[in-house]
Amino acid sequence: MSDVLEVLPVGEVEPVARVYGQPLEQMPLDLYIPPDALAIMLDAFEGPLDLLLYMIRRANIDILDIPMAPLTRQYLDYVEAMRASNLELAADYLVMAAMLIEIKSRMLLPRPKLGEGDDAEDPRAELVRRLMEYEQMKLAGQNLNAMPQAEREFFWVETLVEKSLLVRQPEVSVDDLKEAWMAVVRQAGLKKHHQIGREELSVREHMGIILRALQAKGGFVQFETLFDPEMGVPGLVVHFIAMLELGREKLIEITQTEAFQPIYVRVHQGGTESGQESA
């Protein structure tokens, strides 16, 4: 492969750069801005409807009675100016230009005669409807934008909460309560009475006994201490039912410091007074 050496004609200086295909023979003395490198758009529109609405409001025209001839002419002038600078942007506006020309042409044609009481359809009706809907949505968007927004008018404040300071005692499970009750029953089975007789037991009476026992012991005792094996199995059953009834009525609380630990019974806030009245 042989190297090809380009030989410049005698007296011709190699350009330092080329701008738009034209040679630049010397470096610019200051900041060089090529022609048409900077374009300033004073008015920015979000679409054809936005442009039409701007023209109508600027000319103080009634939106229900739009003069199509001057509006179409102004719109086409703006589209031509856009095509001269940005053809891709102007393409979105060509459909609206065709629609305006069609409406203008239909208004120049004679309208057919209709019967009495019938109104001729206005060719501008669809355009007016779209402009009014767009104006409503634009005003709604401006109202939403005027509302305070996070990271613009205000900032969120975050605080760190030490969760380890919140001590939550585990709830007593049904299985743990069952095991504690079976231990009481087994202990009572060691001291059976062989006397046969009918004994009437009152759940309300045992509820009062439990509340009084809690009050006497400071309102917080271990579960097993509230059961006396001398009561026998029937008495223990009624005593246990009374404890469950007190728990259901929110007069006592059955708690546990942690899983698989002893169960404790304590008086609920205001539970002692109401329990004594019920007893």
XYZ file of N, CA and C in Angstrom:
837
model
N 0.861 -1.187 0.000
C 0.000 0.000 0.000
C 0.896 1.234 0.000
N 0.709 2.053 -0.936
C 1.560 3.237 -1.070
C 0.848 4.448 -0.525
N 1.575 5.341 0.096
C 1.027 6.576 0.634
C 0.855 7.586 -0.485
N -0.276 8.299 -0.457
C -0.553 9.313 -1.472
C -0.346 10.668 -0.837
N 0.515 11.443 -1.353
C 0.836 12.761 -0.836
C 0.169 13.802 -1.716
N -0.745 14.596 -1.053
C -1.459 15.638 -1.795
C -0.554 16.860 -1.907
N -0.349 17.301 -3.112
C 0.524 18.432 -3.378
C -0.343 19.642 -3.680
N -0.228 20.683 -2.863
C -0.999 21.898 -3.068
C -0.360 22.738 -4.162
N -1.143 23.468 -4.891
C -0.573 24.356 -5.915
C 0.340 25.395 -5.281
N 1.242 25.900 -6.091
C 2.222 26.884 -5.601
C 1.478 28.155 -5.208
N 1.778 28.654 -4.009
C 1.183 29.893 -3.540
C -0.129 29.707 -2.776
N -0.672 28.514 -2.731
C -1.943 28.271 -2.008
C -1.620 27.789 -0.605
N -2.300 28.403 0.396
C -2.065 28.067 1.813
C -3.138 27.077 2.260
N -2.705 26.062 2.993
C -3.662 25.062 3.491
C -4.557 25.699 4.554
N -5.889 25.579 4.465
C -6.783 26.201 5.460
C -6.654 25.511 6.809
N -6.828 26.313 7.863
C -6.741 25.754 9.217
C -8.016 25.004 9.588
N -9.131 25.301 8.930
C -10.400 24.624 9.200
C -11.354 24.937 8.066
N -12.480 24.245 8.053
C -13.529 24.486 7.076
C -14.860 24.647 7.819
N -15.582 25.703 7.526
C -16.860 26.018 8.136
C -17.906 26.040 7.031
N -18.898 25.087 7.137
C -19.922 24.958 6.085
C -19.282 24.747 4.701
N -18.129 24.021 4.676
C -17.468 23.722 3.406
C -16.541 24.800 2.909
N -16.539 25.950 3.541
C -15.687 27.056 3.117
C -14.391 27.033 3.923
N -13.251 27.228 3.272
C -11.956 27.191 3.990
C -11.772 28.415 4.883
N -11.203 28.181 6.043
C -10.850 29.254 6.973
C -9.333 29.321 7.014
N -8.782 30.388 6.447
C -7.339 30.457 6.240
C -6.575 30.848 7.500
N -7.195 31.574 8.434
C -6.490 31.970 9.657
C -7.418 31.807 10.858
N -6.792 31.625 11.991
C -7.552 31.443 13.211
C -8.269 32.737 13.559
N -9.510 32.671 14.070
C -10.219 33.900 14.468
C -9.549 34.541 15.668
N -9.558 35.872 15.679
C -8.930 36.604 16.775
C -9.785 36.606 18.035
N -11.081 36.333 17.933
C -11.992 36.327 19.069
C -12.885 35.098 18.953
N -13.860 35.002 19.834
C -14.786 33.876 19.795
C -15.545 33.897 18.475
N -15.478 32.800 17.759
C -16.095 32.732 16.432
C -17.439 32.023 16.541
N -18.502 32.693 16.085
C -19.853 32.119 16.057
C -20.284 32.044 14.612
N -20.463 30.871 14.062
C -20.873 30.747 12.662
C -22.239 31.385 12.444
N -22.557 31.747 11.217
C -23.882 32.317 10.924
C -24.985 31.321 11.242
N -26.128 31.818 11.709
C -27.316 31.011 12.043
C -27.029 29.992 13.137
N -25.985 30.244 13.955
C -25.693 29.295 15.030
C -26.550 29.551 16.255
N -27.120 30.723 16.360
C -27.916 31.078 17.528
C -29.294 31.544 17.061
N -30.336 30.861 17.561
C -31.714 31.230 17.229
C -32.453 31.521 18.520
N -33.132 32.653 18.575
C -33.866 33.076 19.771
C -35.353 33.030 19.458
N -36.098 32.238 20.213
C -37.550 32.132 20.062
C -38.188 32.917 21.208
N -38.828 34.034 20.867
C -39.455 34.860 21.896
C -40.756 34.257 22.383
N -41.501 33.609 21.500
C -42.775 32.990 21.866
C -42.659 31.490 21.654
N -42.979 30.710 22.673
C -42.956 29.255 22.590
C -44.373 28.747 22.803
N -44.822 27.892 21.884
C -46.171 27.360 21.946
C -46.101 25.843 22.072
N -47.061 25.291 22.781
C -47.084 23.856 23.039
C -47.798 23.076 21.957
N -48.331 23.747 20.947
C -49.004 23.043 19.872
C -49.845 23.999 19.056
N -50.492 23.487 18.002
C -51.304 24.355 17.138
C -52.439 25.039 17.881
N -53.121 24.324 18.784
C -54.210 24.945 19.529
C -53.702 26.071 20.426
N -52.519 25.875 20.991
C -51.936 26.924 21.839
C -51.636 28.171 21.017
N -51.128 27.984 19.799
C -50.848 29.119 18.921
C -52.138 29.839 18.516
N -53.171 29.088 18.137
C -54.437 29.712 17.754
C -55.052 30.476 18.923
N -55.017 29.883 20.098
C -55.591 30.546 21.265
C -54.828 31.832 21.588
N -53.504 31.801 21.401
C -52.699 32.998 21.636
C -53.082 34.108 20.656
N -53.259 33.749 19.385
C -53.638 34.752 18.381
C -55.011 35.338 18.663
N -55.959 34.490 19.080
C -57.323 34.960 19.350
C -57.336 35.895 20.548
N -56.636 35.533 21.618
C -56.633 36.375 22.816
C -55.854 37.676 22.592
N -54.794 37.603 21.802
C -54.018 38.826 21.549
C -54.821 39.824 20.731
N -55.619 39.341 19.777
C -56.438 40.224 18.951
C -57.774 40.564 19.600
N -58.024 40.028 20.836
C -59.270 40.301 21.557
C -60.493 39.923 20.707
N -60.459 38.697 20.188
C -61.524 38.182 19.328
C -62.429 37.282 20.141
N -63.719 37.335 19.873
C -64.680 36.442 20.507
C -64.455 35.037 19.968
N -64.203 34.111 20.865
C -63.880 32.748 20.432
C -65.066 32.066 19.766
N -66.293 32.558 20.033
C -67.484 31.977 19.417
C -67.755 32.568 18.030
N -67.043 33.618 17.647
C -67.235 34.243 16.331
C -65.863 34.605 15.768
N -65.146 33.581 15.304
C -63.769 33.756 14.853
C -63.760 34.190 13.389
N -63.105 35.305 13.059
C -62.911 35.673 11.644
C -61.826 34.792 11.037
N -62.217 33.877 10.166
C -61.293 32.860 9.673
C -60.256 33.415 8.722
N -60.593 34.423 7.909
C -59.640 34.913 6.902
C -58.382 35.494 7.545
N -58.492 36.498 8.439
C -57.243 37.032 9.035
C -56.539 36.033 9.943
N -57.317 35.196 10.640
C -56.676 34.216 11.522
C -55.879 33.200 10.714
N -56.443 32.729 9.596
C -55.736 31.756 8.753
C -54.478 32.380 8.167
N -54.550 33.647 7.743
C -53.387 34.316 7.162
C -52.268 34.461 8.190
N -52.619 34.879 9.420
C -51.589 35.015 10.454
C -50.985 33.658 10.816
N -51.835 32.645 10.850
C -51.343 31.310 11.202
C -50.372 30.791 10.143
N -50.717 30.986 8.857
C -49.835 30.515 7.787
C -48.518 31.283 7.787
N -48.538 32.566 8.106
C -47.292 33.334 8.196
C -46.383 32.771 9.284
N -46.979 32.407 10.408
C -46.162 31.854 11.492
C -45.593 30.494 11.092
N -46.399 29.662 10.413
C -45.915 28.342 9.988
C -44.778 28.488 8.987
N -44.887 29.453 8.071
C -43.805 29.672 7.116
C -42.523 30.101 7.823
N -42.650 30.931 8.844
C -41.459 31.333 9.598
C -40.844 30.148 10.325
N -41.685 29.250 10.822
C -41.170 28.056 11.492
C -40.508 27.116 10.500
N -41.079 26.971 9.316
C -40.484 26.088 8.314
C -39.114 26.586 7.878
N -38.910 27.884 7.907
C -37.617 28.432 7.504
C -36.521 28.090 8.502
N -36.907 27.852 9.764
C -35.903 27.581 10.799
C -35.902 26.135 11.265
N -37.055 25.515 11.307
C -37.148 24.164 11.849
C -38.286 23.439 11.163
N -37.980 22.655 10.141
C -39.007 21.970 9.360
C -39.695 20.880 10.166
N -38.938 20.181 11.018
C -39.536 19.099 11.797
C -40.566 19.624 12.788
N -40.296 20.768 13.394
C -41.246 21.361 14.331
C -42.485 21.859 13.603
N -42.315 22.427 12.405
C -43.450 22.963 11.662
C -44.374 21.869 11.164
N -43.898 20.642 11.030
C -44.731 19.559 10.521
C -45.939 19.315 11.414
N -45.830 19.555 12.733
C -46.964 19.344 13.635
C -48.062 20.368 13.408
N -47.735 21.455 12.779
C -48.704 22.529 12.583
C -49.365 22.497 11.203
N -48.891 21.646 10.313
C -49.431 21.633 8.959
C -50.855 21.087 8.919
N -51.149 20.120 9.784
C -52.506 19.568 9.816
C -53.499 20.641 10.222
N -53.151 21.452 11.220
C -54.038 22.529 11.637
C -54.175 23.585 10.536
N -53.092 23.847 9.784
C -53.173 24.797 8.679
C -54.148 24.315 7.620
N -54.090 23.012 7.299
C -55.028 22.469 6.323
C -56.466 22.572 6.825
N -56.673 22.355 8.126
C -58.010 22.456 8.697
C -58.537 23.893 8.615
N -57.693 24.885 8.879
C -58.116 26.280 8.809
C -58.477 26.669 7.380
N -57.674 26.197 6.429
C -57.970 26.510 5.016
C -59.295 25.873 4.604
N -59.546 24.650 5.080
C -60.811 23.988 4.752
C -61.998 24.744 5.345
N -61.884 25.185 6.597
C -62.976 25.929 7.224
C -63.204 27.250 6.487
N -62.111 27.909 6.118
C -62.242 29.169 5.386
C -62.936 28.947 4.047
N -62.602 27.862 3.350
C -63.222 27.571 2.057
C -64.704 27.234 2.214
N -65.044 26.470 3.245
C -66.447 26.112 3.461
C -67.288 27.332 3.799
N -66.697 28.313 4.482
C -67.457 29.518 4.812
C -67.689 30.396 3.587
N -66.839 30.267 2.549
C -67.033 31.049 1.329
C -68.096 30.441 0.424
N -68.341 29.151 0.563
C -69.336 28.486 -0.278
C -70.744 28.834 0.200
N -71.696 28.890 -0.721
C -73.092 29.127 -0.299
C -73.633 27.946 0.492
N -74.352 28.241 1.552
C -74.900 27.196 2.403
C -76.264 26.760 1.884
N -76.569 25.470 1.981
C -77.870 24.991 1.491
C -79.011 25.523 2.353
N -80.145 25.732 1.709
C -81.317 26.223 2.432
C -81.911 25.097 3.283
N -82.273 25.441 4.497
C -82.849 24.476 5.427
C -84.285 24.860 5.717
N -85.012 23.944 6.293
C -86.400 24.205 6.628
C -86.513 25.205 7.767
N -87.747 25.577 8.061
C -87.987 26.530 9.138
C -87.606 25.931 10.488
N -86.929 26.715 11.284
C -86.524 26.257 12.618
C -85.204 25.523 12.636
N -84.628 25.202 11.482
C -83.341 24.505 11.431
C -82.228 25.514 11.235
N -81.143 25.353 12.004
C -79.992 26.233 11.895
C -78.910 25.536 11.086
N -78.288 26.299 10.191
C -77.201 25.738 9.388
C -75.988 25.456 10.276
N -75.317 24.361 10.001
C -74.150 23.979 10.794
C -72.992 24.931 10.515
N -72.403 25.454 11.550
C -71.285 26.385 11.420
C -70.005 25.582 11.203
N -69.241 25.827 10.131
C -67.996 25.069 9.914
C -66.981 25.279 11.027
N -67.118 26.354 11.810
C -66.154 26.644 12.868
C -66.488 25.944 14.189
N -67.621 25.230 14.237
C -68.096 24.681 15.515
C -67.087 23.718 16.126
N -66.532 22.796 15.331
C -65.582 21.820 15.868
C -64.310 22.500 16.351
N -63.829 23.503 15.596
C -62.624 24.227 16.019
C -62.875 24.994 17.310
N -64.044 25.621 17.444
C -64.370 26.369 18.666
C -64.430 25.422 19.856
N -65.032 24.255 19.649
C -65.131 23.288 20.753
C -63.742 22.854 21.225
N -62.849 22.555 20.304
C -61.502 22.129 20.669
C -60.725 23.246 21.362
N -60.913 24.487 20.898
C -60.216 25.609 21.532
C -60.705 25.845 22.953
N -62.023 25.737 23.183
C -62.563 25.953 24.523
C -62.109 24.856 25.477
N -62.095 23.606 25.022
C -61.619 22.508 25.878
C -60.136 22.674 26.198
N -59.349 23.090 25.187
C -57.922 23.273 25.440
C -57.684 24.406 26.435
N -58.455 25.489 26.316
C -58.279 26.610 27.236
C -58.621 26.204 28.670
N -59.666 25.400 28.831
C -60.020 24.924 30.175
C -58.912 24.063 30.764
N -58.355 23.142 29.963
C -57.276 22.289 30.457
C -56.020 23.104 30.757
N -55.753 24.138 29.953
C -54.577 24.966 30.192
C -54.713 25.748 31.492
N -55.911 26.312 31.735
C -56.125 27.035 32.989
C -56.035 26.097 34.192
N -56.572 24.873 34.038
C -56.472 23.903 35.135
C -55.013 23.555 35.417
N -54.207 23.399 34.357
C -52.790 23.117 34.558
C -52.058 24.261 35.237
N -52.416 25.499 34.890
C -51.792 26.655 35.545
C -52.174 26.727 37.018
N -53.427 26.394 37.342
C -53.841 26.390 38.750
C -53.099 25.321 39.538
N -52.911 24.135 38.927
C -52.159 23.080 39.611
C -50.695 23.480 39.803
N -50.128 24.137 38.798
C -48.732 24.555 38.902
C -48.544 25.649 39.944
N -49.611 26.435 40.190
C -49.511 27.495 41.198
C -49.572 26.956 42.616
N -50.018 25.707 42.790
C -50.082 25.124 44.130
C -48.674 24.809 44.638
N -48.468 24.871 45.955
C -47.131 24.559 46.501
C -46.715 23.133 46.159
N -45.476 22.987 45.746
C -44.943 21.692 45.367
C -43.703 21.388 46.189
N -43.565 20.110 46.510
C -42.393 19.674 47.268
C -41.130 19.858 46.437
N -40.052 20.177 47.102
C -38.745 20.444 46.509
C -38.739 21.722 45.670
N -39.858 22.469 45.646
C -39.868 23.758 44.953
C -40.199 24.883 45.924
N -41.372 24.818 46.567
C -41.729 25.811 47.586
C -41.357 25.361 48.998
N -41.286 24.054 49.203
C -40.944 23.561 50.537
C -40.175 22.259 50.387
N -39.544 21.859 51.479
C -38.744 20.645 51.497
C -39.242 19.747 52.627
N -39.129 18.451 52.421
C -39.538 17.488 53.439
C -38.481 17.424 54.541
N -38.949 17.285 55.756
C -38.053 17.176 56.906
C -38.137 15.745 57.430
N -37.006 15.121 57.587
C -36.941 13.745 58.071
C -36.274 13.718 59.445
N -36.815 12.906 60.315
C -36.246 12.734 61.649
C -35.962 11.259 61.893
N -34.962 10.991 62.691
C -34.576 9.627 63.017
C -35.155 9.258 64.378
N -35.938 8.192 64.425
C -36.543 7.708 65.667
C -35.849 6.413 66.044
N -35.325 6.384 67.249
C -34.648 5.197 67.732
C -35.696 4.156 68.129
N -35.846 3.131 67.289
C -36.881 2.126 67.534
C -36.557 1.234 68.726
N -35.257 1.176 69.095
C -34.907 0.307 70.217
C -35.473 0.823 71.536
N -35.859 2.114 71.601
C -36.417 2.656 72.826
C -37.861 2.215 73.043
N -38.522 1.764 71.984
C -39.906 1.318 72.101
C -39.911 -0.154 72.488
N -40.223 -0.439 73.729
C -40.232 -1.810 74.243
C -41.650 -2.363 74.124
N -41.787 -3.385 73.331
C -43.089 -4.030 73.161
C -43.014 -5.444 73.724
N -43.863 -5.733 74.673
C -43.905 -7.068 75.252
C -44.695 -8.001 74.331
N -44.202 -9.222 74.155
C -44.903 -10.143 73.256
C -46.272 -10.518 73.817
N -47.217 -10.751 72.919
C -48.553 -11.158 73.321
C -48.540 -12.634 73.743
N -49.423 -12.969 74.686
C -49.528 -14.342 75.174
C -50.254 -15.179 74.139
N -49.630 -16.250 73.697
C -50.253 -17.119 72.712
C -51.220 -18.080 73.393
N -52.101 -18.645 72.605
C -53.076 -19.601 73.130
C -52.376 -20.854 73.656
N -51.321 -21.274 72.984
C -50.608 -22.490 73.418
C -49.942 -22.282 74.778
N -49.341 -21.090 74.985
C -48.715 -20.834 76.280
C -49.754 -20.798 77.389
N -50.909 -20.194 77.125
C -51.969 -20.153 78.129
C -52.498 -21.551 78.419
N -52.565 -22.373 77.386
C -53.016 -23.761 77.581
C -52.041 -24.549 78.443
N -50.732 -24.399 78.176
C -49.736 -25.122 78.964
C -49.761 -24.683 80.425
N -49.934 -23.384 80.666
C -50.009 -22.915 82.054
C -51.232 -23.477 82.748
N -52.371 -23.543 82.024
C -53.588 -24.098 82.615
C -53.451 -25.589 82.892
N -52.826 -26.346 81.999
C -52.650 -27.787 82.199
C -51.723 -28.057 83.372
N -50.743 -27.177 83.604
C -49.867 -27.358 84.762
C -50.653 -27.194 86.052
N -51.600 -26.225 86.063
C -52.435 -26.044 87.250
C -53.334 -27.247 87.464
N -53.892 -27.789 86.366
C -54.782 -28.952 86.480
C -54.016 -30.170 86.980
N -52.794 -30.380 86.487
C -52.000 -31.521 86.950
C -51.674 -31.401 88.436
N -51.408 -30.182 88.875
C -51.125 -29.991 90.300
C -52.371 -30.244 91.139
N -53.508 -29.850 90.615
C -54.752 -30.091 91.354
C -55.106 -31.571 91.383
N -54.683 -32.328 90.330
C -54.988 -33.759 90.294
C -54.259 -34.540 91.367
N -53.191 -33.963 91.924
C -52.474 -34.663 92.988
C -53.218 -34.614 94.316
N -54.196 -33.711 94.412
C -54.935 -33.559 95.668
C -56.424 -33.716 95.384
N -56.810 -34.890 94.947
C -58.212 -35.154 94.625
C -59.010 -35.393 95.903
N -60.252 -35.042 95.827
C -61.198 -35.373 96.889
C -62.144 -36.443 96.371
N -62.377 -37.448 97.198
C -63.243 -38.553 96.792
C -64.658 -38.387 97.311
N -64.957 -37.185 97.793
C -66.314 -36.922 98.251
C -67.188 -36.551 97.052
N -68.359 -37.115 97.033
C -69.304 -36.857 95.950
C -70.393 -35.952 96.492
N -70.558 -34.843 95.844
C -71.579 -33.891 96.264
C -71.791 -32.836 95.180
N -72.871 -32.142 95.308
C -73.200 -31.089 94.339
C -72.759 -29.744 94.902
N -72.023 -29.041 94.109
C -71.512 -27.752 94.548
C -71.876 -26.701 93.510
N -72.501 -25.657 93.928
C -72.881 -24.578 93.036
C -71.774 -23.523 93.063
N -71.236 -23.254 91.904
C -70.138 -22.301 91.760
C -70.587 -21.141 90.883
N -70.181 -19.939 91.237
C -70.570 -18.729 90.515
C -69.354 -18.117 89.832
N -69.474 -17.877 88.537
C -68.381 -17.250 87.797
C -68.165 -15.816 88.284
N -69.275 -15.094 88.547
C -69.156 -13.719 89.034
C -68.461 -13.660 90.384
N -68.748 -14.637 91.210
C -68.103 -14.666 92.528
C -66.601 -14.862 92.381
N -66.204 -15.767 91.504
C -64.772 -16.007 91.307
C -64.105 -14.810 90.623
N -64.860 -14.071 89.801
C -64.298 -12.844 89.211
C -63.942 -11.842 90.307
N -64.825 -11.703 91.292
C -64.526 -10.818 92.411
C -63.351 -11.314 93.228
N -63.248 -12.650 93.394
C -62.117 -13.204 94.146
C -60.797 -12.865 93.446
N -60.780 -13.003 92.133
C -59.544 -12.720 91.381
C -59.174 -11.241 91.498
N -60.150 -10.352 91.362
C -59.866 -8.924 91.435
C -59.383 -8.520 92.825
N -60.008 -9.083 93.845
C -59.566 -8.764 95.202
C -58.157 -9.289 95.465
N -57.862 -10.491 94.924
C -56.520 -11.043 95.093
C -55.481 -10.186 94.377
N -55.824 -9.689 93.202
C -54.907 -8.812 92.485
C -54.683 -7.507 93.244
N -55.761 -6.946 93.783
C -55.640 -5.696 94.523
C -54.792 -5.888 95.778
N -54.952 -7.021 96.417
C -54.192 -7.270 97.645
C -52.706 -7.463 97.365
N -52.379 -7.942 96.152
C -50.986 -8.220 95.821
C -50.376 -7.149 94.921
N -50.974 -5.992 94.893
C -50.388 -4.899 94.128
C -50.829 -4.823 92.685
N -51.762 -5.639 92.292
C -52.295 -5.561 90.933
C -51.458 -6.241 89.878
N -50.433 -6.999 90.254
C -49.582 -7.660 89.262
C -49.016 -8.927 89.900
N -49.489 -10.104 89.469
C -49.072 -11.375 90.069
C -48.811 -12.374 88.956
N -48.169 -13.471 89.340
C -47.947 -14.550 88.398
C -49.214 -15.376 88.234
N -49.387 -15.925 87.056
C -50.628 -16.618 86.692
C -50.960 -17.738 87.686
N -49.983 -18.552 88.043
C -50.263 -19.735 88.871
C -50.667 -19.376 90.299
N -50.237 -18.200 90.778
C -50.534 -17.856 92.169
C -52.009 -17.548 92.406
N -52.765 -17.329 91.321
C -54.193 -17.026 91.475
C -55.043 -18.277 91.605
N -54.436 -19.453 91.507
C -55.187 -20.703 91.578
C -54.771 -21.480 92.830
N -55.744 -21.862 93.587
C -55.522 -22.645 94.809
C -55.886 -24.104 94.530
N -54.932 -25.020 94.593
C -55.252 -26.435 94.316
C -56.333 -26.994 95.238
N -56.549 -26.387 96.397
C -57.576 -26.864 97.315
C -58.980 -26.678 96.755
N -59.139 -25.863 95.701
C -60.461 -25.664 95.101
C -60.982 -26.921 94.425
N -60.077 -27.792 94.020
C -60.500 -28.949 93.255
C -60.663 -28.592 91.779
N -60.839 -29.613 90.967
C -60.947 -29.386 89.523
C -62.150 -28.528 89.172
N -63.369 -28.776 89.737
C -64.510 -27.911 89.376
C -64.270 -26.449 89.737
N -63.707 -26.222 90.948
C -63.447 -24.847 91.344
C -62.398 -24.181 90.474
N -61.372 -24.946 90.087
C -60.337 -24.386 89.223
C -60.889 -24.040 87.828
N -61.789 -24.899 87.333
C -62.389 -24.634 86.016
C -63.191 -23.331 86.053
N -64.028 -23.194 87.103
C -64.822 -21.972 87.214
C -63.907 -20.764 87.423
N -62.840 -20.946 88.190
C -61.896 -19.861 88.426
C -61.230 -19.426 87.113
N -60.879 -20.414 86.295
C -60.244 -20.096 85.008
C -61.228 -19.401 84.060
N -62.480 -19.866 84.067
C -63.504 -19.213 83.238
C -63.700 -17.769 83.688
N -63.673 -17.548 85.019
C -63.820 -16.200 85.531
C -62.667 -15.304 85.070
N -61.447 -15.876 85.034
C -60.305 -15.098 84.568
C -60.456 -14.739 83.094
N -60.914 -15.699 82.281
C -61.134 -15.415 80.871
C -62.215 -14.356 80.689
N -63.253 -14.393 81.511
C -64.325 -13.402 81.422
C -63.799 -12.011 81.786
N -62.931 -11.947 82.797
C -62.333 -10.660 83.158
C -61.467 -10.112 82.018
N -60.751 -11.014 81.375
C -59.964 -10.572 80.230
C -60.830 -10.093 79.084
N -61.952 -10.777 78.857
C -62.843 -10.366 77.768
C -63.465 -9.011 78.052
N -63.770 -8.735 79.310
C -64.371 -7.465 79.689
C -63.325 -6.365 79.924
N -62.062 -6.647 79.573
C -60.978 -5.662 79.673
C -60.763 -5.187 81.117
N -61.006 -6.076 82.092
C -60.760 -5.726 83.484
C -59.362 -6.152 83.936
N -58.804 -7.149 83.277
C -57.439 -7.582 83.577
C -56.694 -7.754 82.270
N -55.371 -7.827 82.369
C -54.507 -8.071 81.223
C -53.620 -9.264 81.535
N -53.497 -10.154 80.583
C -52.628 -11.318 80.706
C -51.406 -11.057 79.841
N -50.227 -10.910 80.455
C -49.027 -10.480 79.738
C -47.913 -11.491 79.931
N -46.848 -11.265 79.179
C -45.674 -12.123 79.208
C -44.479 -11.283 78.809
N -43.390 -11.325 79.573
C -42.234 -10.474 79.285
C -41.595 -10.837 77.960
N -41.510 -12.095 77.644
C -41.004 -12.560 76.360
C -41.480 -13.989 76.155
N -41.231 -14.500 74.954
C -41.735 -15.826 74.612
C -41.139 -16.886 75.545
N -41.988 -17.867 75.908
C -41.609 -19.019 76.738
C -41.208 -18.627 78.154
N -41.693 -17.467 78.615
C -41.443 -17.026 79.981
C -42.741 -17.102 80.788
N -42.655 -16.983 82.116
C -43.871 -17.064 82.940
C -44.911 -16.032 82.527
N -46.161 -16.394 82.725
C -47.288 -15.540 82.380
C -47.717 -14.788 83.630
N -48.038 -13.487 83.440
C -48.458 -12.645 84.549
C -49.844 -12.080 84.269
N -50.541 -11.778 85.361
C -51.879 -11.184 85.282
C -51.825 -9.866 86.040
N -52.358 -8.822 85.437
C -52.389 -7.521 86.098
C -53.731 -6.854 85.834
N -54.041 -5.899 86.708
C -55.311 -5.187 86.612
C -55.218 -4.151 85.497
N -56.228 -4.121 84.686
C -56.307 -3.099 83.640
C -56.583 -1.740 84.276
N -56.278 -0.653 83.597
C -56.534 0.671 84.134
C -58.022 0.847 84.403
N -58.367 1.126 85.665
C -59.766 1.278 86.057
C -60.461 -0.064 86.262
N -59.696 -1.174 86.130
C -60.331 -2.471 86.211
C -60.721 -2.878 87.619
N -59.958 -2.435 88.641
C -60.237 -2.879 90.015
C -61.571 -2.364 90.510
N -61.827 -1.071 90.260
C -63.066 -0.504 90.780
C -64.280 -1.133 90.121
N -64.231 -1.274 88.794
C -65.390 -1.861 88.105
C -65.560 -3.310 88.469
N -64.417 -4.027 88.701
C -64.504 -5.436 89.068
C -65.132 -5.610 90.431
N -64.849 -4.739 91.393
C -65.437 -4.882 92.704
C -66.919 -4.592 92.678
N -67.318 -3.643 91.852
C -68.759 -3.341 91.760
C -69.502 -4.528 91.155
N -68.892 -5.175 90.119
C -69.559 -6.315 89.525
C -69.588 -7.512 90.445
N -68.553 -7.648 91.314
C -68.538 -8.771 92.249
C -69.620 -8.601 93.303
